[in-house]
PDB file of C-alpha atoms in Angstrom:
ATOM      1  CA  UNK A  30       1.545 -23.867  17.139  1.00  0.00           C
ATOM      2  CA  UNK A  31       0.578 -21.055  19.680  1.00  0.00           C
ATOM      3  CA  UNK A  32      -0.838 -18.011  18.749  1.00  0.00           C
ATOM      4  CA  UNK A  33       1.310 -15.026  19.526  1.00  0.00           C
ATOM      5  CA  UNK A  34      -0.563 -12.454  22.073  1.00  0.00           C
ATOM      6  CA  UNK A  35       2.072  -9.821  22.281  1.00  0.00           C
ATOM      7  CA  UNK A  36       5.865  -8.107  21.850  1.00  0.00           C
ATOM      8  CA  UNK A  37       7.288  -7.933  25.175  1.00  0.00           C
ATOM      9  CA  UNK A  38       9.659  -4.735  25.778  1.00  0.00           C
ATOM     10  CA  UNK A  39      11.151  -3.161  28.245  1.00  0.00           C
ATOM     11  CA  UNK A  40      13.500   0.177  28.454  1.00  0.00           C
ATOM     12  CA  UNK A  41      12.685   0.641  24.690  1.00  0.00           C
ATOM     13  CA  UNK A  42      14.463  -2.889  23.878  1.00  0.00           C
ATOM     14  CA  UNK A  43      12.627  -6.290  22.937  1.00  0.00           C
ATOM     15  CA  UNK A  44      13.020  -8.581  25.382  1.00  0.00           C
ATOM     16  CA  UNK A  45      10.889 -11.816  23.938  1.00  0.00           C
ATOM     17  CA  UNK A  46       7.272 -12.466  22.834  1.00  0.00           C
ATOM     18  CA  UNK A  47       4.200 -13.943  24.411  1.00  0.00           C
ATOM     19  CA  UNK A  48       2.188 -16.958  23.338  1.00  0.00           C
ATOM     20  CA  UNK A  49      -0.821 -18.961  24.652  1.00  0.00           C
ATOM     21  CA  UNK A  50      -1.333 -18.254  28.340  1.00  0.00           C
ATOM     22  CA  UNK A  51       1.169 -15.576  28.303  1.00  0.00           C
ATOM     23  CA  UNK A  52       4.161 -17.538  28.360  1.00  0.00           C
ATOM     24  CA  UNK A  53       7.191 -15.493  27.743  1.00  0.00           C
ATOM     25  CA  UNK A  54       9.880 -16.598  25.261  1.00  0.00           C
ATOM     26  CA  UNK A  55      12.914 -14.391  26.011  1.00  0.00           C
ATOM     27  CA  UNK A  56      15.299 -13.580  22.994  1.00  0.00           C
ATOM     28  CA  UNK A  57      17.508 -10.014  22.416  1.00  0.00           C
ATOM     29  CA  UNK A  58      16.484  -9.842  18.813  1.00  0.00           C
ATOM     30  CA  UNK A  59      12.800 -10.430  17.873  1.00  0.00           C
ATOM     31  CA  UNK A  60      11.897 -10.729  13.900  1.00  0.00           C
ATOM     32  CA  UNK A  61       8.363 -10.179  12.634  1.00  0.00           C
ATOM     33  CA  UNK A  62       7.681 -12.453   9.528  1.00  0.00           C
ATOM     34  CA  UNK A  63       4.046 -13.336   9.791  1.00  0.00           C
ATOM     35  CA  UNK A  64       2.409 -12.153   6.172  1.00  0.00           C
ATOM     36  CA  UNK A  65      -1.096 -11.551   6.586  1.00  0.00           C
ATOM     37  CA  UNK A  66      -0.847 -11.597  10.374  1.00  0.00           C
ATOM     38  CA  UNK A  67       1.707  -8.814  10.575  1.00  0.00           C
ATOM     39  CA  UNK A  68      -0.882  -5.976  11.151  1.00  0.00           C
ATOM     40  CA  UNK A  69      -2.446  -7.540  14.229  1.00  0.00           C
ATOM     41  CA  UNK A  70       0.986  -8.018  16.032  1.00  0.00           C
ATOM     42  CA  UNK A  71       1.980  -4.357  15.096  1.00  0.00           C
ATOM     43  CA  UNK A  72      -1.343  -3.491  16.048  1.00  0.00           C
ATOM     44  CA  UNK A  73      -0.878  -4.756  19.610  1.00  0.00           C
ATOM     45  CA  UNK A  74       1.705  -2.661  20.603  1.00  0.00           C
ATOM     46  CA  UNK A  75       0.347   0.583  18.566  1.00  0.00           C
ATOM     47  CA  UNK A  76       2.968   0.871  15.776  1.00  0.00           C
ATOM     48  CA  UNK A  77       3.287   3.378  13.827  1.00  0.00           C
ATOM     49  CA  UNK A  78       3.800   1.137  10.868  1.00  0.00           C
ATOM     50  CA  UNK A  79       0.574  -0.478  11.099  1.00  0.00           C
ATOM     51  CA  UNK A  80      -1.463   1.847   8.814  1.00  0.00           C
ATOM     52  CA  UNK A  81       1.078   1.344   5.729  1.00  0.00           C
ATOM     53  CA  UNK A  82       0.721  -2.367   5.478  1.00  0.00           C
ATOM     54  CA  UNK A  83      -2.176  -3.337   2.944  1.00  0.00           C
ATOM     55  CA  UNK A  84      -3.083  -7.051   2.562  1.00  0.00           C
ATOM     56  CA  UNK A  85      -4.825  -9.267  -0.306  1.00  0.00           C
ATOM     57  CA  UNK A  86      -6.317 -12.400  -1.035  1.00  0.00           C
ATOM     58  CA  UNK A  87      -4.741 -14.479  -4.103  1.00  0.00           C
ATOM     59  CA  UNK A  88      -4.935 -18.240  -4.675  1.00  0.00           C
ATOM     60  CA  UNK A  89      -2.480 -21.133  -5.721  1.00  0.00           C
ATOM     61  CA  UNK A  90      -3.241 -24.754  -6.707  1.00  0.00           C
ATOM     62  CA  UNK A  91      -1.229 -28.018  -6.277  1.00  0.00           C
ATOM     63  CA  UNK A  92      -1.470 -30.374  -9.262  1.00  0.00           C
ATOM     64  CA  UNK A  93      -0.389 -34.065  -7.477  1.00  0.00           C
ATOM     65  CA  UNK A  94       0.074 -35.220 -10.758  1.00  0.00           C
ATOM     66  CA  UNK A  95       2.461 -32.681 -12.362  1.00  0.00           C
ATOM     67  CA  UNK A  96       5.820 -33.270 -11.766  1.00  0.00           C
ATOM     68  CA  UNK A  97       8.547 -30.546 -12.565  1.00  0.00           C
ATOM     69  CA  UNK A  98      12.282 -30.165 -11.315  1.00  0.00           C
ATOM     70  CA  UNK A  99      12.520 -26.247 -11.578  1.00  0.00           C
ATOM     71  CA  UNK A 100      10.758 -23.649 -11.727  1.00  0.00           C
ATOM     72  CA  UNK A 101       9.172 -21.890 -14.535  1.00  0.00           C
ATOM     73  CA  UNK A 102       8.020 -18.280 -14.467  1.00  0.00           C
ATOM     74  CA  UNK A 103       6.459 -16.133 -17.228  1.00  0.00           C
ATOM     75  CA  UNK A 104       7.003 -12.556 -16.962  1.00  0.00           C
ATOM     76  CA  UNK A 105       4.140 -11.686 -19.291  1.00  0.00           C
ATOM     77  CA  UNK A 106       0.791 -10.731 -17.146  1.00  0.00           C
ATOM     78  CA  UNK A 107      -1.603 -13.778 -16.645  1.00  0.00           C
ATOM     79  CA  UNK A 108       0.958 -15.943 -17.138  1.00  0.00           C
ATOM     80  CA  UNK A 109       1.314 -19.184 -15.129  1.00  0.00           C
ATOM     81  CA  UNK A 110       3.969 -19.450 -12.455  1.00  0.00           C
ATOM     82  CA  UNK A 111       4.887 -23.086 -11.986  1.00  0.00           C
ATOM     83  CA  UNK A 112       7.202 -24.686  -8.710  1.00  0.00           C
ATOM     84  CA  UNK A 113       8.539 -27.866  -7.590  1.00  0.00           C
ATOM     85  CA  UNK A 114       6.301 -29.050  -5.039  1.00  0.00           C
ATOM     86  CA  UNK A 115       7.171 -31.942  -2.035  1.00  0.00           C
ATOM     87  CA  UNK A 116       6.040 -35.259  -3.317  1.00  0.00           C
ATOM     88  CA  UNK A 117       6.795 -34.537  -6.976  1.00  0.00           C
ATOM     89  CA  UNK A 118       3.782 -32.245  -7.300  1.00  0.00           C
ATOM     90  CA  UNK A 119       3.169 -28.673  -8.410  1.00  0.00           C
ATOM     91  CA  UNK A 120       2.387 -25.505  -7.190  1.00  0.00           C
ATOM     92  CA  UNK A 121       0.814 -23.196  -9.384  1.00  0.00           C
ATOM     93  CA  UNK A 122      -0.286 -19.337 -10.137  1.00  0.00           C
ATOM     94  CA  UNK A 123      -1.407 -16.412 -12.510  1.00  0.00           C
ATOM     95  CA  UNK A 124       1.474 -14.057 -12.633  1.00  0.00           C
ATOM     96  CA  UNK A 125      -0.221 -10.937 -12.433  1.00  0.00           C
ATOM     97  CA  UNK A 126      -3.546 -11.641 -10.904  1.00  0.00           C
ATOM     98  CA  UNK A 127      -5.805  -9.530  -9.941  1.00  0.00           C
ATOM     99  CA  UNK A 128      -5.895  -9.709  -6.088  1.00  0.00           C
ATOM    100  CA  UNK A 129      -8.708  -8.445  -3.876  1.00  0.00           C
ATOM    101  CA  UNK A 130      -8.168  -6.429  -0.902  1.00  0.00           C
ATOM    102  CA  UNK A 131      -8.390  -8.014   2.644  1.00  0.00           C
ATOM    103  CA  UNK A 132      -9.803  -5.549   5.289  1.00  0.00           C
ATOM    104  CA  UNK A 133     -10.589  -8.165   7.953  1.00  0.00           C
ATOM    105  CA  UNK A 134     -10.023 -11.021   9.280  1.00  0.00           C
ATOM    106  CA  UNK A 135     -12.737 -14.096   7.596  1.00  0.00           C
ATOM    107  CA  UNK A 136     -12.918 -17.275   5.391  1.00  0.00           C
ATOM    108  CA  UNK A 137     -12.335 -16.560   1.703  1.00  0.00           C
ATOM    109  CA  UNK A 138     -13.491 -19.505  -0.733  1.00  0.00           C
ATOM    110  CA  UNK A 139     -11.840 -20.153  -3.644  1.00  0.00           C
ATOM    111  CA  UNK A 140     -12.670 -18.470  -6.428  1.00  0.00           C
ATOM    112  CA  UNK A 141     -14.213 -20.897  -9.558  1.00  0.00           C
ATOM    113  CA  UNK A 142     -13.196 -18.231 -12.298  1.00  0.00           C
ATOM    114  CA  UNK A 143      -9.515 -17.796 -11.505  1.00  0.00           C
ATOM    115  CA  UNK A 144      -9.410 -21.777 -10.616  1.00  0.00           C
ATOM    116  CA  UNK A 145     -10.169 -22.486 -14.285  1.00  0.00           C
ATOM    117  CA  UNK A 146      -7.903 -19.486 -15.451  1.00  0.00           C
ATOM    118  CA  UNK A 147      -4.752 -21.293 -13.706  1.00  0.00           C
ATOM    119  CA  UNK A 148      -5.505 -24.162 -15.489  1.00  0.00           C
ATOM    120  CA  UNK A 149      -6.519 -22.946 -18.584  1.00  0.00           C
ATOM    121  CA  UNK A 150      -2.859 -20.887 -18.209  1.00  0.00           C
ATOM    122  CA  UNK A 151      -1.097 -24.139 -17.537  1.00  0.00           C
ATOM    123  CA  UNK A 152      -2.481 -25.941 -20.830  1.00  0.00           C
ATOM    124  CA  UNK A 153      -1.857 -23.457 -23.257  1.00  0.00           C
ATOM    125  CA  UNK A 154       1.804 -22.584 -22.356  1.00  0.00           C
ATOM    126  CA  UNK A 155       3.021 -26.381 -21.866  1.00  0.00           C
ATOM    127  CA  UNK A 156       3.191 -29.123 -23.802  1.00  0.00           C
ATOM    128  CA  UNK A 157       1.421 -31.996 -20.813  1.00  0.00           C
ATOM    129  CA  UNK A 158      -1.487 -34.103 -20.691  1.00  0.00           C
ATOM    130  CA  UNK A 159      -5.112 -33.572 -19.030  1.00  0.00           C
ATOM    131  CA  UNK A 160      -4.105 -36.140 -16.451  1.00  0.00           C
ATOM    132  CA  UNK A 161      -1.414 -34.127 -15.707  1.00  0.00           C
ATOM    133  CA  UNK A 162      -3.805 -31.271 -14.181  1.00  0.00           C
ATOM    134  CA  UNK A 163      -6.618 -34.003 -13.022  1.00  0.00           C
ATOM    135  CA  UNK A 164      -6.624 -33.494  -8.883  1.00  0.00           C
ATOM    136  CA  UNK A 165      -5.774 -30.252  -8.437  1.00  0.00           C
ATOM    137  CA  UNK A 166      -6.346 -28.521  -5.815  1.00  0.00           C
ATOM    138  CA  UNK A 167      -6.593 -24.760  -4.817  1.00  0.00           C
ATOM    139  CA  UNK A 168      -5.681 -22.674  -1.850  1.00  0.00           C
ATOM    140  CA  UNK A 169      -6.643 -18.874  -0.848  1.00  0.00           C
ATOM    141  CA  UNK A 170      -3.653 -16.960  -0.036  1.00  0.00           C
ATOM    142  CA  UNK A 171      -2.602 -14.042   1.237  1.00  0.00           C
ATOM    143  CA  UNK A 172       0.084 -11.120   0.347  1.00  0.00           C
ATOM    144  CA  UNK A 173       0.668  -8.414   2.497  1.00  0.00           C
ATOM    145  CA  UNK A 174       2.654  -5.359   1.000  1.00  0.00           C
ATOM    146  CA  UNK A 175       4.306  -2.051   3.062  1.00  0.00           C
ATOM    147  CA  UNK A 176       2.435   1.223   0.973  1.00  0.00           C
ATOM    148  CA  UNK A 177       4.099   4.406   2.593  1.00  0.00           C
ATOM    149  CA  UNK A 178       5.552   6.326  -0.612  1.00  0.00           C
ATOM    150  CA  UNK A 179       8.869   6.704   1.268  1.00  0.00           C
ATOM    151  CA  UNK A 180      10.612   3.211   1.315  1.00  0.00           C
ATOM    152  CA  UNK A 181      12.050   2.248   4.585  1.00  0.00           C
ATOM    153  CA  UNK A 182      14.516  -0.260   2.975  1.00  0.00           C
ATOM    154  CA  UNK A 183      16.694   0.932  -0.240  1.00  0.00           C
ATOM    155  CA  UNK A 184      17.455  -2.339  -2.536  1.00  0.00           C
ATOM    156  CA  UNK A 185      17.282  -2.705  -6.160  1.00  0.00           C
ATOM    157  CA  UNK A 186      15.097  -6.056  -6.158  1.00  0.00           C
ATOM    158  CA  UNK A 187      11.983  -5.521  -8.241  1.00  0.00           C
ATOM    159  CA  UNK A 188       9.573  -6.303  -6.571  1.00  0.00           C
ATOM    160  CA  UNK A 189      10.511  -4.887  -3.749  1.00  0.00           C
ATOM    161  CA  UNK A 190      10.724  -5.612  -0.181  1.00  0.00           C
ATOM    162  CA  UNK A 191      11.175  -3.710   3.094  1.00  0.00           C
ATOM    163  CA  UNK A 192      12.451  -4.354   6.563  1.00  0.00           C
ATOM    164  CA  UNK A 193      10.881  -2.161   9.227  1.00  0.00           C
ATOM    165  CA  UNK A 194      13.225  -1.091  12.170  1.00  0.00           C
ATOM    166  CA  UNK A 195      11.091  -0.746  15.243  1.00  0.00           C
ATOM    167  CA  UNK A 196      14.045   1.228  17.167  1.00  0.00           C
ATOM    168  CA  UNK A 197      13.192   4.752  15.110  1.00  0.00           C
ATOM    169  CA  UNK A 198       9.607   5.352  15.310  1.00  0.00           C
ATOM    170  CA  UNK A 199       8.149   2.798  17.579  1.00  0.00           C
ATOM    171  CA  UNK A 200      10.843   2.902  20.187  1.00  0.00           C
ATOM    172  CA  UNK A 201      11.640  -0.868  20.005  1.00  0.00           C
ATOM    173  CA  UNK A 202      14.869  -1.736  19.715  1.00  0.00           C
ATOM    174  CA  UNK A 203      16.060  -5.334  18.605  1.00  0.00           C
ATOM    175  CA  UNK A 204      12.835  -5.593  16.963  1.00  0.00           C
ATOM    176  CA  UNK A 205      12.375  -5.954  12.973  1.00  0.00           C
ATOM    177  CA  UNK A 206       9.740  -6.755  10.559  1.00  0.00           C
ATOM    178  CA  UNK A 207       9.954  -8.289   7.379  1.00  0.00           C
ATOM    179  CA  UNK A 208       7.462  -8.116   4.658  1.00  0.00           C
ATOM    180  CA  UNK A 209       9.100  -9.718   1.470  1.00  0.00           C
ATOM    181  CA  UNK A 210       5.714  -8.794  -0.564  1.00  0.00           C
ATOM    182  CA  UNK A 211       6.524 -11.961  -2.348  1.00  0.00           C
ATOM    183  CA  UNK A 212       8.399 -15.104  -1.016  1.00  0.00           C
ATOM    184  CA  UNK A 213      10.858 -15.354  -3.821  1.00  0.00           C
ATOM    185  CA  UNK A 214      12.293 -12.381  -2.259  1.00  0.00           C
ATOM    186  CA  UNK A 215      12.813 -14.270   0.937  1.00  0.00           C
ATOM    187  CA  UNK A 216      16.658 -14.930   0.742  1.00  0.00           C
ATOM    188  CA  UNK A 217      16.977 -11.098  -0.187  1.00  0.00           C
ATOM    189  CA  UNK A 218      15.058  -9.594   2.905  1.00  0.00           C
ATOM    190  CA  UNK A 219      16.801 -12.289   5.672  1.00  0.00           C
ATOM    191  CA  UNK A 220      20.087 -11.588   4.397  1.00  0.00           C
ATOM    192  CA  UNK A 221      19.152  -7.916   5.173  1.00  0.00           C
ATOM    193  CA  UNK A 222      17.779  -8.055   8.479  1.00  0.00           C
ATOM    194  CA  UNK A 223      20.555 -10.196   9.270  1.00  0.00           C
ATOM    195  CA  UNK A 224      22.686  -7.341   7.995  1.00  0.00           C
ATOM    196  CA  UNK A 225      20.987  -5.203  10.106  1.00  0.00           C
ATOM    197  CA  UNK A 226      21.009  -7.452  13.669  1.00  0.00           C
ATOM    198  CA  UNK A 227      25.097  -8.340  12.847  1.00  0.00           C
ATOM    199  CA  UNK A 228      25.813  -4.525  12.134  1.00  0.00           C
ATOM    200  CA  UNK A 229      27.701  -6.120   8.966  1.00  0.00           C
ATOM    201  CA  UNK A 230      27.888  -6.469   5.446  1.00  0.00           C
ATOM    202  CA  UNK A 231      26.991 -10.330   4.813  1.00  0.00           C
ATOM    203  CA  UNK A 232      27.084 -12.391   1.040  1.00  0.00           C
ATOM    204  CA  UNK A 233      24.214 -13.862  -0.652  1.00  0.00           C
ATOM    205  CA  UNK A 234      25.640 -17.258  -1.491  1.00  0.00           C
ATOM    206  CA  UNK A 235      23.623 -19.008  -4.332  1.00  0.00           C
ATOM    207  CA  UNK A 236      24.050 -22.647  -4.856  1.00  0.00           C
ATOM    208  CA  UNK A 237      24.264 -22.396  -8.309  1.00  0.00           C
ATOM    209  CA  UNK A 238      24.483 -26.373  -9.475  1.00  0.00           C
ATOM    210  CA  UNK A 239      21.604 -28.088 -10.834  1.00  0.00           C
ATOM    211  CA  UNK A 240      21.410 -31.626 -10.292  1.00  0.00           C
ATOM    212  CA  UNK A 241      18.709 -32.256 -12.706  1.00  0.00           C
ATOM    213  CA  UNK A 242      18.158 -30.831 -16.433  1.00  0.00           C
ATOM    214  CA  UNK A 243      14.973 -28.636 -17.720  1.00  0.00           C
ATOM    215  CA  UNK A 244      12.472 -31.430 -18.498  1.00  0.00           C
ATOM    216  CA  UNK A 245      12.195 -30.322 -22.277  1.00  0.00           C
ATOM    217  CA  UNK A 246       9.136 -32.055 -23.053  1.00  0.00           C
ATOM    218  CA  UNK A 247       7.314 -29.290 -20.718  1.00  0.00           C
ATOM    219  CA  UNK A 248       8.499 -26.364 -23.160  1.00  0.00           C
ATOM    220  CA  UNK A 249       5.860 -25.484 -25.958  1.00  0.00           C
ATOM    221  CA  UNK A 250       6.580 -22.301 -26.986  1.00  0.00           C
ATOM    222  CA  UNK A 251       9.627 -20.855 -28.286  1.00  0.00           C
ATOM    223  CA  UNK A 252      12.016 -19.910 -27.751  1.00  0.00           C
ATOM    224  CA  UNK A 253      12.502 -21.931 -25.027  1.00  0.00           C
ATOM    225  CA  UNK A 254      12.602 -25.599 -27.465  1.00  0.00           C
ATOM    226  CA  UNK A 255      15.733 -23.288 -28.780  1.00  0.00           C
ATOM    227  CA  UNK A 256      17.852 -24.064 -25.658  1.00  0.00           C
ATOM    228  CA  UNK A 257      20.473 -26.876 -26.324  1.00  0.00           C
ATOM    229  CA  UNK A 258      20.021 -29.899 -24.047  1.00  0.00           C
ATOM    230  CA  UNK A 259      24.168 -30.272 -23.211  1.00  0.00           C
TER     231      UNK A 259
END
């Protein structure tokens, strides 16, 4: 895709953004959801945001040859995280990770220690095979969180998440940032921007049907082999 150059406002409002040779796209409400690109854009049109938004490096790895149907998540520090993937595969990562800080804008290589740690994770919480984990592979990542002490967003999701309004500080009206801090927490922050854009309380509808069971055979440790397969 093209790389964005710039917010384009005029009389305080948004009126679009510019990509590639500085073609204009016009649109009345302009959303900001770029993780680890966020501070540049901000940056480009001097917000006063940009200095509260901190950044850092994590990784994930896809095993092609694990297959789950939901999603498993340990709440317990370095604990493995495990998702459906596309093509039956599965994404994987350390709950609780220690993440370096990004300062700039470079290359990061994978890191061999924490590769083996996600694996080594992944085989001592679930009952699977070694050919399950055989191909992985890992991917450097990025989080980007919003630091300022004073939340700019109330909600009562932990983690939390915030929604910058660029109309009070920065003068930009129709324009809004997201930074979700972790992409479960996507369906949370777009139902509040939208919120915010509609001037109007909206649900959170949450398809609640499962077509598929837990695959039981995954679940090691208790008390999870406790849970009645009905």
């Amino acid at each position: 895709g093209n790389k964005i150059q710039k917010i384009k406002s005029e009389s305080e409002c948004v009126v679009g953004i510019c990509i590639g040779s500085n073609e204009l796209i016009k649109a009345k409400n302009v959303i900001v959801a770029t993780g680890m690109g966020t501070e540049g854009i901000l940056n480009s049109f001097n917000s006063y945001y940009s200095k509260y938004l901190k950044s850092r490096v994590g990784m994930m790895a896809y095993l092609p040859n694990m297959h789950t149907v939901r999603g498993f998540v340990f709440m317990e520090p370095v604990k493995p995280v495990l998702l459906p993937a596309l093509g039956n595969g599965t994404l994987a990562s350390i709950f609780g990770m220690v993440l370096p800080p990004v300062t700039k804008e470079k290359n990061f290589s994978v890191d061999y220690e924490k590769a083996k740690l996600i694996i080594k994770g992944i085989k001592q919480n679930f009952n699977i095979s070694e050919k399950q984990t055989y191909g992985a592979t890992f991917y450097v990542s990025g989080k980007t969180d919003y630091v300022n002490e004073d939340s700019i967003n109330s909600n009562s999701v932990n983690p939390g998440y915030n929604i910058i309004d660029h109309g009070e500080f920065d003068r930009i009206n129709g324009l809004y940032t997201i930074i979700t801090g972790k992409m479960t927490l996507a369906f949370h922050s777009s139902k509040n921007v939208s919120e915010k854009i509609l001037k109007k309380d909206l649900s959170l509808d949450i398809n609640q049907k499962v077509k598929t069971k837990y695959d039981r055979n995954m679940l090691e440790i208790e008390p999870w082999n406790n849970f009645n397969q009905n």
